[in-house]
Amino acid sequence: MAFNDSDEALAAKAEQKVAHAIATSQVDRDDYIDSESSPELTNRDINVMALRSLLLQASFNYERMQAGGWLYTLIPALRKIHKNPQDLSNSMKMHMEFINVHPFDVTFLSGLVLAMERSKEKVSTIRAVKVALMGPLGGIGDALFWLTLLPICAGIGASLALQGSLFGPIIFLLMFNIVHFALRFGLAHYGYRTGIKAIAMLKAHTKNISHAASIVGMTVIGALVASYVHLSTPLVLKAGEAKLALQTDVLDKVMPNLLPLAFTLLVYWLMKKGASPVKLIGITVVFGLVGKLVGFL
């Protein structure tokens, strides 16, 4: 998701997605036959939903993306909410439509949707909420998990591993998953309790949350580059009897860790140009071997 999109552009994209979903929908009717609100879902119901969300991408495909896993997440609660078989069928058809959301904060949306299903909101309204929140939740999830939490936990775990500690990978997995599961289950309950009132709040703060998390994430990544990307040269420049070490007397004077930064930016640029990570890893290995053999590294 591009954080610099205008509000008008985001709204236009959301409207296009809703229009496409409605045009391709197989839902029989827009309202439910049994319009009475169902009994409250219990904490156990919400926890089961959050637990099943771990399989969100188990049936991922390029036609409906996460639709199969999304419906699997909701089925137990939907069976409890819709006692009328036709209503249940109608709801399940709608939830098998295209959906693509971040797999870690998806429970906020599923809790919100269950609150709307329990209130027997119109199918079109529930669909519109799903489509409208896919993008914001994707942006927030990427910023919080991939750009912030993962680099921090991986950096701590890698630091311990480099010191010879066997607990490095264990600490990494524990730290990441404690936060991950706390948010997964916490957002499920928060989304359900808050209901549709949360929509306005999320839209109002999406850019601020994503921007702040991105700043923290980029800071962490910058620190990791300086700490874990090792690249230096032993070349010595000679002018008569004078000798000048290229690394210590030139590059380090200009900027410490200049070569690691330059190499990281080069790899990033190549990735933006479409180079695959596997090829870049191979290029890095070859560059290191050749550089060592010719005395450049």
mmCIF file of C-alpha atoms in Angstrom:
data_model
loop_
_atom_site.group_PDB
_atom_site.id
_atom_site.type_symbol
_atom_site.label_atom_id
_atom_site.label_comp_id
_atom_site.label_asym_id
_atom_site.label_seq_id
_atom_site.Cartn_x
_atom_site.Cartn_y
_atom_site.Cartn_z
ATOM 1 C CA MET A 1 0.000 0.000 0.000
ATOM 2 C CA ALA A 2 1.316 3.450 -0.890
ATOM 3 C CA PHE A 3 1.152 5.764 2.109
ATOM 4 C CA ASN A 4 1.235 8.872 -0.067
ATOM 5 C CA ASP A 5 -2.016 8.113 -1.871
ATOM 6 C CA SER A 6 -4.543 10.895 -1.554
ATOM 7 C CA ASP A 7 -7.787 10.344 0.319
ATOM 8 C CA GLU A 8 -9.659 10.730 -2.970
ATOM 9 C CA ALA A 9 -7.521 8.065 -4.657
ATOM 10 C CA LEU A 10 -8.012 5.644 -1.759
ATOM 11 C CA ALA A 11 -11.759 6.249 -1.798
ATOM 12 C CA ALA A 12 -11.877 5.675 -5.559
ATOM 13 C CA LYS A 13 -9.969 2.395 -5.192
ATOM 14 C CA ALA A 14 -12.315 1.253 -2.439
ATOM 15 C CA GLU A 15 -15.369 2.086 -4.543
ATOM 16 C CA GLN A 16 -13.946 0.152 -7.504
ATOM 17 C CA LYS A 17 -13.343 -2.899 -5.333
ATOM 18 C CA VAL A 18 -16.858 -2.739 -3.888
ATOM 19 C CA ALA A 19 -18.370 -2.362 -7.357
ATOM 20 C CA HIS A 20 -16.402 -5.368 -8.609
ATOM 21 C CA ALA A 21 -17.410 -7.454 -5.586
ATOM 22 C CA ILE A 22 -21.088 -6.611 -6.083
ATOM 23 C CA ALA A 23 -20.905 -7.310 -9.824
ATOM 24 C CA THR A 24 -19.394 -10.779 -9.289
ATOM 25 C CA SER A 25 -21.355 -11.658 -6.144
ATOM 26 C CA GLN A 26 -23.425 -14.833 -5.921
ATOM 27 C CA VAL A 27 -25.325 -13.675 -2.836
ATOM 28 C CA ASP A 28 -29.076 -14.320 -3.113
ATOM 29 C CA ARG A 29 -30.337 -11.326 -1.144
ATOM 30 C CA ASP A 30 -29.001 -8.247 0.640
ATOM 31 C CA ASP A 31 -30.804 -8.705 3.953
ATOM 32 C CA TYR A 32 -31.284 -11.659 6.258
ATOM 33 C CA ILE A 33 -34.597 -13.486 6.649
ATOM 34 C CA ASP A 34 -34.103 -13.653 10.410
ATOM 35 C CA SER A 35 -33.380 -10.001 11.202
ATOM 36 C CA GLU A 36 -33.328 -10.378 14.994
ATOM 37 C CA SER A 37 -29.930 -9.883 16.620
ATOM 38 C CA SER A 38 -28.388 -13.155 17.750
ATOM 39 C CA PRO A 39 -27.147 -13.813 21.305
ATOM 40 C CA GLU A 40 -23.746 -12.370 22.219
ATOM 41 C CA LEU A 41 -20.728 -14.385 21.166
ATOM 42 C CA THR A 42 -18.688 -15.634 24.107
ATOM 43 C CA ASN A 43 -14.999 -15.065 24.730
ATOM 44 C CA ARG A 44 -14.448 -18.681 23.733
ATOM 45 C CA ASP A 45 -16.145 -18.046 20.378
ATOM 46 C CA ILE A 46 -13.818 -15.127 19.694
ATOM 47 C CA ASN A 47 -10.746 -17.101 20.807
ATOM 48 C CA VAL A 48 -11.701 -19.970 18.487
ATOM 49 C CA MET A 49 -12.033 -17.481 15.640
ATOM 50 C CA ALA A 50 -8.596 -16.007 16.403
ATOM 51 C CA LEU A 51 -7.020 -19.464 16.599
ATOM 52 C CA ARG A 52 -8.539 -20.547 13.285
ATOM 53 C CA SER A 53 -7.214 -17.356 11.672
ATOM 54 C CA LEU A 54 -3.730 -18.939 11.780
ATOM 55 C CA LEU A 55 -4.854 -20.923 8.723
ATOM 56 C CA LEU A 56 -5.994 -17.835 6.819
ATOM 57 C CA GLN A 57 -3.603 -18.480 3.930
ATOM 58 C CA ALA A 58 -3.787 -22.273 3.921
ATOM 59 C CA SER A 59 -5.992 -22.265 0.801
ATOM 60 C CA PHE A 60 -4.545 -19.129 -0.809
ATOM 61 C CA ASN A 61 -5.226 -18.792 -4.534
ATOM 62 C CA TYR A 62 -4.990 -16.051 -7.153
ATOM 63 C CA GLU A 63 -8.723 -15.889 -7.859
ATOM 64 C CA ARG A 64 -10.111 -15.176 -4.388
ATOM 65 C CA MET A 65 -6.842 -14.840 -2.453
ATOM 66 C CA GLN A 66 -7.602 -15.676 1.223
ATOM 67 C CA ALA A 67 -11.357 -16.290 0.861
ATOM 68 C CA GLY A 68 -11.227 -19.975 1.837
ATOM 69 C CA GLY A 69 -9.187 -19.345 4.974
ATOM 70 C CA TRP A 70 -11.294 -16.285 5.811
ATOM 71 C CA LEU A 71 -14.526 -18.317 5.733
ATOM 72 C CA TYR A 72 -12.867 -21.108 7.719
ATOM 73 C CA THR A 73 -12.024 -18.528 10.384
ATOM 74 C CA LEU A 74 -15.637 -17.378 10.680
ATOM 75 C CA ILE A 75 -17.671 -20.579 10.195
ATOM 76 C CA PRO A 76 -18.157 -21.615 13.873
ATOM 77 C CA ALA A 77 -19.377 -18.130 14.846
ATOM 78 C CA LEU A 78 -21.532 -17.806 11.708
ATOM 79 C CA ARG A 79 -23.258 -21.109 12.526
ATOM 80 C CA LYS A 80 -24.047 -19.774 15.986
ATOM 81 C CA ILE A 81 -25.313 -16.425 14.642
ATOM 82 C CA HIS A 82 -27.420 -17.635 11.691
ATOM 83 C CA LYS A 83 -29.889 -20.339 12.673
ATOM 84 C CA ASN A 84 -31.772 -19.952 9.406
ATOM 85 C CA PRO A 85 -30.050 -22.198 6.789
ATOM 86 C CA GLN A 86 -30.701 -19.720 3.975
ATOM 87 C CA ASP A 87 -29.192 -16.864 5.980
ATOM 88 C CA LEU A 88 -26.122 -18.987 6.741
ATOM 89 C CA SER A 89 -25.776 -19.907 3.072
ATOM 90 C CA ASN A 90 -26.113 -16.274 2.049
ATOM 91 C CA SER A 91 -23.464 -15.167 4.548
ATOM 92 C CA MET A 92 -21.048 -17.919 3.527
ATOM 93 C CA LYS A 93 -21.385 -17.019 -0.160
ATOM 94 C CA MET A 94 -20.527 -13.407 0.633
ATOM 95 C CA HIS A 95 -17.503 -14.404 2.717
ATOM 96 C CA MET A 96 -16.179 -16.586 -0.107
ATOM 97 C CA GLU A 97 -15.710 -13.472 -2.225
ATOM 98 C CA PHE A 98 -12.266 -11.997 -2.869
ATOM 99 C CA ILE A 99 -10.380 -10.827 0.215
ATOM 100 C CA ASN A 100 -6.713 -10.022 0.784
ATOM 101 C CA VAL A 101 -5.722 -8.678 4.195
ATOM 102 C CA HIS A 102 -2.629 -8.834 6.398
ATOM 103 C CA PRO A 103 -2.520 -12.277 8.077
ATOM 104 C CA PHE A 104 -1.487 -10.937 11.495
ATOM 105 C CA ASP A 105 -4.024 -8.149 12.103
ATOM 106 C CA VAL A 106 -6.852 -9.892 10.223
ATOM 107 C CA THR A 107 -8.591 -10.708 13.510
ATOM 108 C CA PHE A 108 -9.527 -7.061 13.988
ATOM 109 C CA LEU A 109 -11.526 -7.220 10.762
ATOM 110 C CA SER A 110 -13.013 -10.638 11.510
ATOM 111 C CA GLY A 111 -14.090 -9.491 14.992
ATOM 112 C CA LEU A 112 -15.645 -6.393 13.470
ATOM 113 C CA VAL A 113 -17.441 -8.452 10.823
ATOM 114 C CA LEU A 114 -18.809 -10.857 13.432
ATOM 115 C CA ALA A 115 -20.205 -7.912 15.392
ATOM 116 C CA MET A 116 -21.998 -6.743 12.241
ATOM 117 C CA GLU A 117 -23.200 -10.263 11.420
ATOM 118 C CA ARG A 118 -24.600 -10.610 14.922
ATOM 119 C CA SER A 119 -26.504 -7.325 14.456
ATOM 120 C CA LYS A 120 -27.793 -8.669 11.094
ATOM 121 C CA GLU A 121 -26.474 -5.738 9.082
ATOM 122 C CA LYS A 122 -27.111 -5.801 5.351
ATOM 123 C CA VAL A 123 -24.791 -8.019 3.337
ATOM 124 C CA SER A 124 -23.740 -5.064 1.186
ATOM 125 C CA THR A 125 -22.763 -3.096 4.304
ATOM 126 C CA ILE A 126 -20.620 -5.932 5.669
ATOM 127 C CA ARG A 127 -19.015 -6.386 2.265
ATOM 128 C CA ALA A 128 -18.247 -2.672 2.000
ATOM 129 C CA VAL A 129 -16.556 -2.702 5.417
ATOM 130 C CA LYS A 130 -14.426 -5.708 4.430
ATOM 131 C CA VAL A 131 -13.300 -4.078 1.205
ATOM 132 C CA ALA A 132 -12.714 -0.659 2.770
ATOM 133 C CA LEU A 133 -10.462 -2.016 5.538
ATOM 134 C CA MET A 134 -8.357 -4.456 3.527
ATOM 135 C CA GLY A 135 -5.937 -1.757 2.389
ATOM 136 C CA PRO A 136 -5.506 0.115 5.697
ATOM 137 C CA LEU A 137 -4.998 -3.102 7.667
ATOM 138 C CA GLY A 138 -2.460 -4.264 5.105
ATOM 139 C CA GLY A 139 -0.461 -1.045 5.422
ATOM 140 C CA ILE A 140 -0.578 -1.015 9.212
ATOM 141 C CA GLY A 141 0.293 -4.722 9.425
ATOM 142 C CA ASP A 142 3.299 -4.368 7.127
ATOM 143 C CA ALA A 143 4.604 -1.374 9.064
ATOM 144 C CA LEU A 144 4.090 -2.895 12.511
ATOM 145 C CA PHE A 145 5.166 -6.478 11.867
ATOM 146 C CA TRP A 146 7.544 -6.623 8.895
ATOM 147 C CA LEU A 147 9.221 -3.228 9.265
ATOM 148 C CA THR A 148 9.256 -2.886 13.062
ATOM 149 C CA LEU A 149 8.694 -6.038 15.122
ATOM 150 C CA LEU A 150 10.527 -8.509 12.887
ATOM 151 C CA PRO A 151 13.775 -6.487 12.497
ATOM 152 C CA ILE A 152 13.903 -5.735 16.231
ATOM 153 C CA CYS A 153 13.385 -9.363 17.290
ATOM 154 C CA ALA A 154 15.653 -10.709 14.541
ATOM 155 C CA GLY A 155 18.370 -8.213 15.452
ATOM 156 C CA ILE A 156 18.339 -9.252 19.109
ATOM 157 C CA GLY A 157 18.275 -12.953 18.219
ATOM 158 C CA ALA A 158 21.051 -12.585 15.629
ATOM 159 C CA SER A 159 23.199 -10.625 18.072
ATOM 160 C CA LEU A 160 22.957 -13.433 20.632
ATOM 161 C CA ALA A 161 23.633 -16.060 17.949
ATOM 162 C CA LEU A 162 26.750 -14.220 16.744
ATOM 163 C CA GLN A 163 28.055 -14.323 20.311
ATOM 164 C CA GLY A 164 27.726 -18.115 20.248
ATOM 165 C CA SER A 165 24.508 -18.370 22.248
ATOM 166 C CA LEU A 166 22.125 -21.202 21.318
ATOM 167 C CA PHE A 167 19.284 -19.101 22.685
ATOM 168 C CA GLY A 168 19.494 -16.612 19.794
ATOM 169 C CA PRO A 169 16.844 -18.241 17.563
ATOM 170 C CA ILE A 170 14.765 -19.235 20.598
ATOM 171 C CA ILE A 171 14.695 -15.657 21.900
ATOM 172 C CA PHE A 172 13.786 -14.419 18.407
ATOM 173 C CA LEU A 173 10.849 -16.825 18.086
ATOM 174 C CA LEU A 174 9.636 -16.172 21.627
ATOM 175 C CA MET A 175 9.760 -12.379 21.367
ATOM 176 C CA PHE A 176 8.111 -12.256 17.947
ATOM 177 C CA ASN A 177 5.336 -14.706 18.732
ATOM 178 C CA ILE A 178 4.505 -13.324 22.176
ATOM 179 C CA VAL A 179 3.714 -9.966 20.555
ATOM 180 C CA HIS A 180 2.149 -11.638 17.516
ATOM 181 C CA PHE A 181 -0.280 -13.815 19.495
ATOM 182 C CA ALA A 182 -1.075 -11.060 21.991
ATOM 183 C CA LEU A 183 -2.088 -8.786 19.118
ATOM 184 C CA ARG A 184 -3.889 -11.551 17.200
ATOM 185 C CA PHE A 185 -6.153 -12.460 20.118
ATOM 186 C CA GLY A 186 -6.347 -8.931 21.528
ATOM 187 C CA LEU A 187 -7.419 -7.413 18.206
ATOM 188 C CA ALA A 188 -10.066 -10.128 17.786
ATOM 189 C CA HIS A 189 -11.755 -9.171 21.054
ATOM 190 C CA TYR A 190 -11.228 -5.450 20.464
ATOM 191 C CA GLY A 191 -12.719 -5.597 16.979
ATOM 192 C CA TYR A 192 -15.775 -7.484 18.190
ATOM 193 C CA ARG A 193 -16.371 -5.252 21.229
ATOM 194 C CA THR A 194 -15.845 -2.023 19.356
ATOM 195 C CA GLY A 195 -18.016 -2.976 16.395
ATOM 196 C CA ILE A 196 -18.621 -0.526 13.611
ATOM 197 C CA LYS A 197 -17.586 2.442 15.792
ATOM 198 C CA ALA A 198 -13.965 1.423 15.206
ATOM 199 C CA ILE A 199 -14.140 2.057 11.469
ATOM 200 C CA ALA A 200 -13.995 5.852 11.701
ATOM 201 C CA MET A 201 -11.156 5.701 14.232
ATOM 202 C CA LEU A 202 -9.097 3.332 12.070
ATOM 203 C CA LYS A 203 -9.524 5.436 8.953
ATOM 204 C CA ALA A 204 -8.616 8.603 10.866
ATOM 205 C CA HIS A 205 -5.361 7.195 12.269
ATOM 206 C CA THR A 206 -4.229 4.721 9.603
ATOM 207 C CA LYS A 207 -1.648 7.041 8.027
ATOM 208 C CA ASN A 208 -0.305 8.234 11.396
ATOM 209 C CA ILE A 209 0.098 4.686 12.738
ATOM 210 C CA SER A 210 1.728 3.424 9.553
ATOM 211 C CA HIS A 211 4.027 6.440 9.267
ATOM 212 C CA ALA A 212 5.222 6.202 12.878
ATOM 213 C CA ALA A 213 5.809 2.465 12.647
ATOM 214 C CA SER A 214 7.664 2.898 9.356
ATOM 215 C CA ILE A 215 10.015 5.471 10.930
ATOM 216 C CA VAL A 216 10.824 3.101 13.799
ATOM 217 C CA GLY A 217 11.276 0.210 11.369
ATOM 218 C CA MET A 218 13.604 2.140 9.069
ATOM 219 C CA THR A 219 15.679 3.244 12.069
ATOM 220 C CA VAL A 220 16.060 -0.357 13.193
ATOM 221 C CA ILE A 221 16.963 -1.519 9.677
ATOM 222 C CA GLY A 222 19.584 1.238 9.421
ATOM 223 C CA ALA A 223 21.133 0.065 12.686
ATOM 224 C CA LEU A 224 21.137 -3.534 11.439
ATOM 225 C CA VAL A 225 22.944 -2.513 8.247
ATOM 226 C CA ALA A 226 25.674 -0.798 10.260
ATOM 227 C CA SER A 227 25.994 -3.722 12.681
ATOM 228 C CA TYR A 228 25.661 -6.833 10.524
ATOM 229 C CA VAL A 229 26.698 -5.922 6.948
ATOM 230 C CA HIS A 230 30.484 -6.247 6.970
ATOM 231 C CA LEU A 231 32.310 -4.926 3.910
ATOM 232 C CA SER A 232 35.780 -3.381 3.895
ATOM 233 C CA THR A 233 38.781 -3.182 1.597
ATOM 234 C CA PRO A 234 42.485 -3.673 2.390
ATOM 235 C CA LEU A 235 43.604 -1.624 -0.628
ATOM 236 C CA VAL A 236 46.442 0.820 0.001
ATOM 237 C CA LEU A 237 47.012 3.819 -2.256
ATOM 238 C CA LYS A 238 50.655 4.696 -2.897
ATOM 239 C CA ALA A 239 52.090 8.038 -4.011
ATOM 240 C CA GLY A 240 55.865 7.796 -3.941
ATOM 241 C CA GLU A 241 56.832 6.780 -0.446
ATOM 242 C CA ALA A 242 53.479 7.869 1.006
ATOM 243 C CA LYS A 243 50.903 5.167 1.701
ATOM 244 C CA LEU A 244 47.219 5.749 2.261
ATOM 245 C CA ALA A 245 44.884 2.987 3.464
ATOM 246 C CA LEU A 246 41.718 3.360 1.411
ATOM 247 C CA GLN A 247 39.451 2.012 4.148
ATOM 248 C CA THR A 248 40.752 3.635 7.325
ATOM 249 C CA ASP A 249 42.282 6.821 5.916
ATOM 250 C CA VAL A 250 39.706 7.684 3.271
ATOM 251 C CA LEU A 251 36.354 5.907 3.451
ATOM 252 C CA ASP A 252 36.064 5.814 7.254
ATOM 253 C CA LYS A 253 36.986 9.487 7.389
ATOM 254 C CA VAL A 254 34.187 10.341 4.996
ATOM 255 C CA MET A 255 31.607 8.151 6.764
ATOM 256 C CA PRO A 256 31.958 5.036 8.940
ATOM 257 C CA ASN A 257 30.459 1.927 7.316
ATOM 258 C CA LEU A 258 30.205 3.699 3.975
ATOM 259 C CA LEU A 259 30.833 0.519 1.956
ATOM 260 C CA PRO A 260 28.162 -1.554 3.760
ATOM 261 C CA LEU A 261 25.670 1.271 3.237
ATOM 262 C CA ALA A 262 26.558 1.608 -0.451
ATOM 263 C CA PHE A 263 26.263 -2.143 -1.020
ATOM 264 C CA THR A 264 22.914 -2.303 0.823
ATOM 265 C CA LEU A 265 21.530 0.581 -1.246
ATOM 266 C CA LEU A 266 22.766 -1.121 -4.430
ATOM 267 C CA VAL A 267 20.959 -4.361 -3.522
ATOM 268 C CA TYR A 268 17.819 -2.396 -2.628
ATOM 269 C CA TRP A 269 17.966 -0.577 -5.978
ATOM 270 C CA LEU A 270 18.354 -3.857 -7.855
ATOM 271 C CA MET A 271 15.360 -5.311 -6.011
ATOM 272 C CA LYS A 272 13.280 -2.269 -6.942
ATOM 273 C CA LYS A 273 14.323 -2.912 -10.555
ATOM 274 C CA GLY A 274 12.910 -6.426 -10.340
ATOM 275 C CA ALA A 275 15.960 -8.545 -9.509
ATOM 276 C CA SER A 276 15.011 -11.666 -7.552
ATOM 277 C CA PRO A 277 16.359 -12.160 -3.988
ATOM 278 C CA VAL A 278 17.849 -15.531 -4.988
ATOM 279 C CA LYS A 279 19.901 -13.932 -7.781
ATOM 280 C CA LEU A 280 21.034 -11.157 -5.472
ATOM 281 C CA ILE A 281 22.203 -13.686 -2.883
ATOM 282 C CA GLY A 282 24.179 -15.479 -5.605
ATOM 283 C CA ILE A 283 25.686 -12.205 -6.804
ATOM 284 C CA THR A 284 26.679 -11.330 -3.234
ATOM 285 C CA VAL A 285 28.429 -14.699 -2.761
ATOM 286 C CA VAL A 286 30.296 -14.405 -6.076
ATOM 287 C CA PHE A 287 31.243 -10.788 -5.334
ATOM 288 C CA GLY A 288 32.653 -11.785 -1.954
ATOM 289 C CA LEU A 289 34.670 -14.697 -3.341
ATOM 290 C CA VAL A 290 36.063 -12.784 -6.309
ATOM 291 C CA GLY A 291 36.801 -9.720 -4.180
ATOM 292 C CA LYS A 292 38.744 -11.865 -1.700
ATOM 293 C CA LEU A 293 40.714 -13.636 -4.454
ATOM 294 C CA VAL A 294 41.803 -10.441 -6.222
ATOM 295 C CA GLY A 295 42.539 -8.661 -2.937
ATOM 296 C CA PHE A 296 39.816 -6.050 -3.161
ATOM 297 C CA LEU A 297 38.028 -7.288 -0.042
#
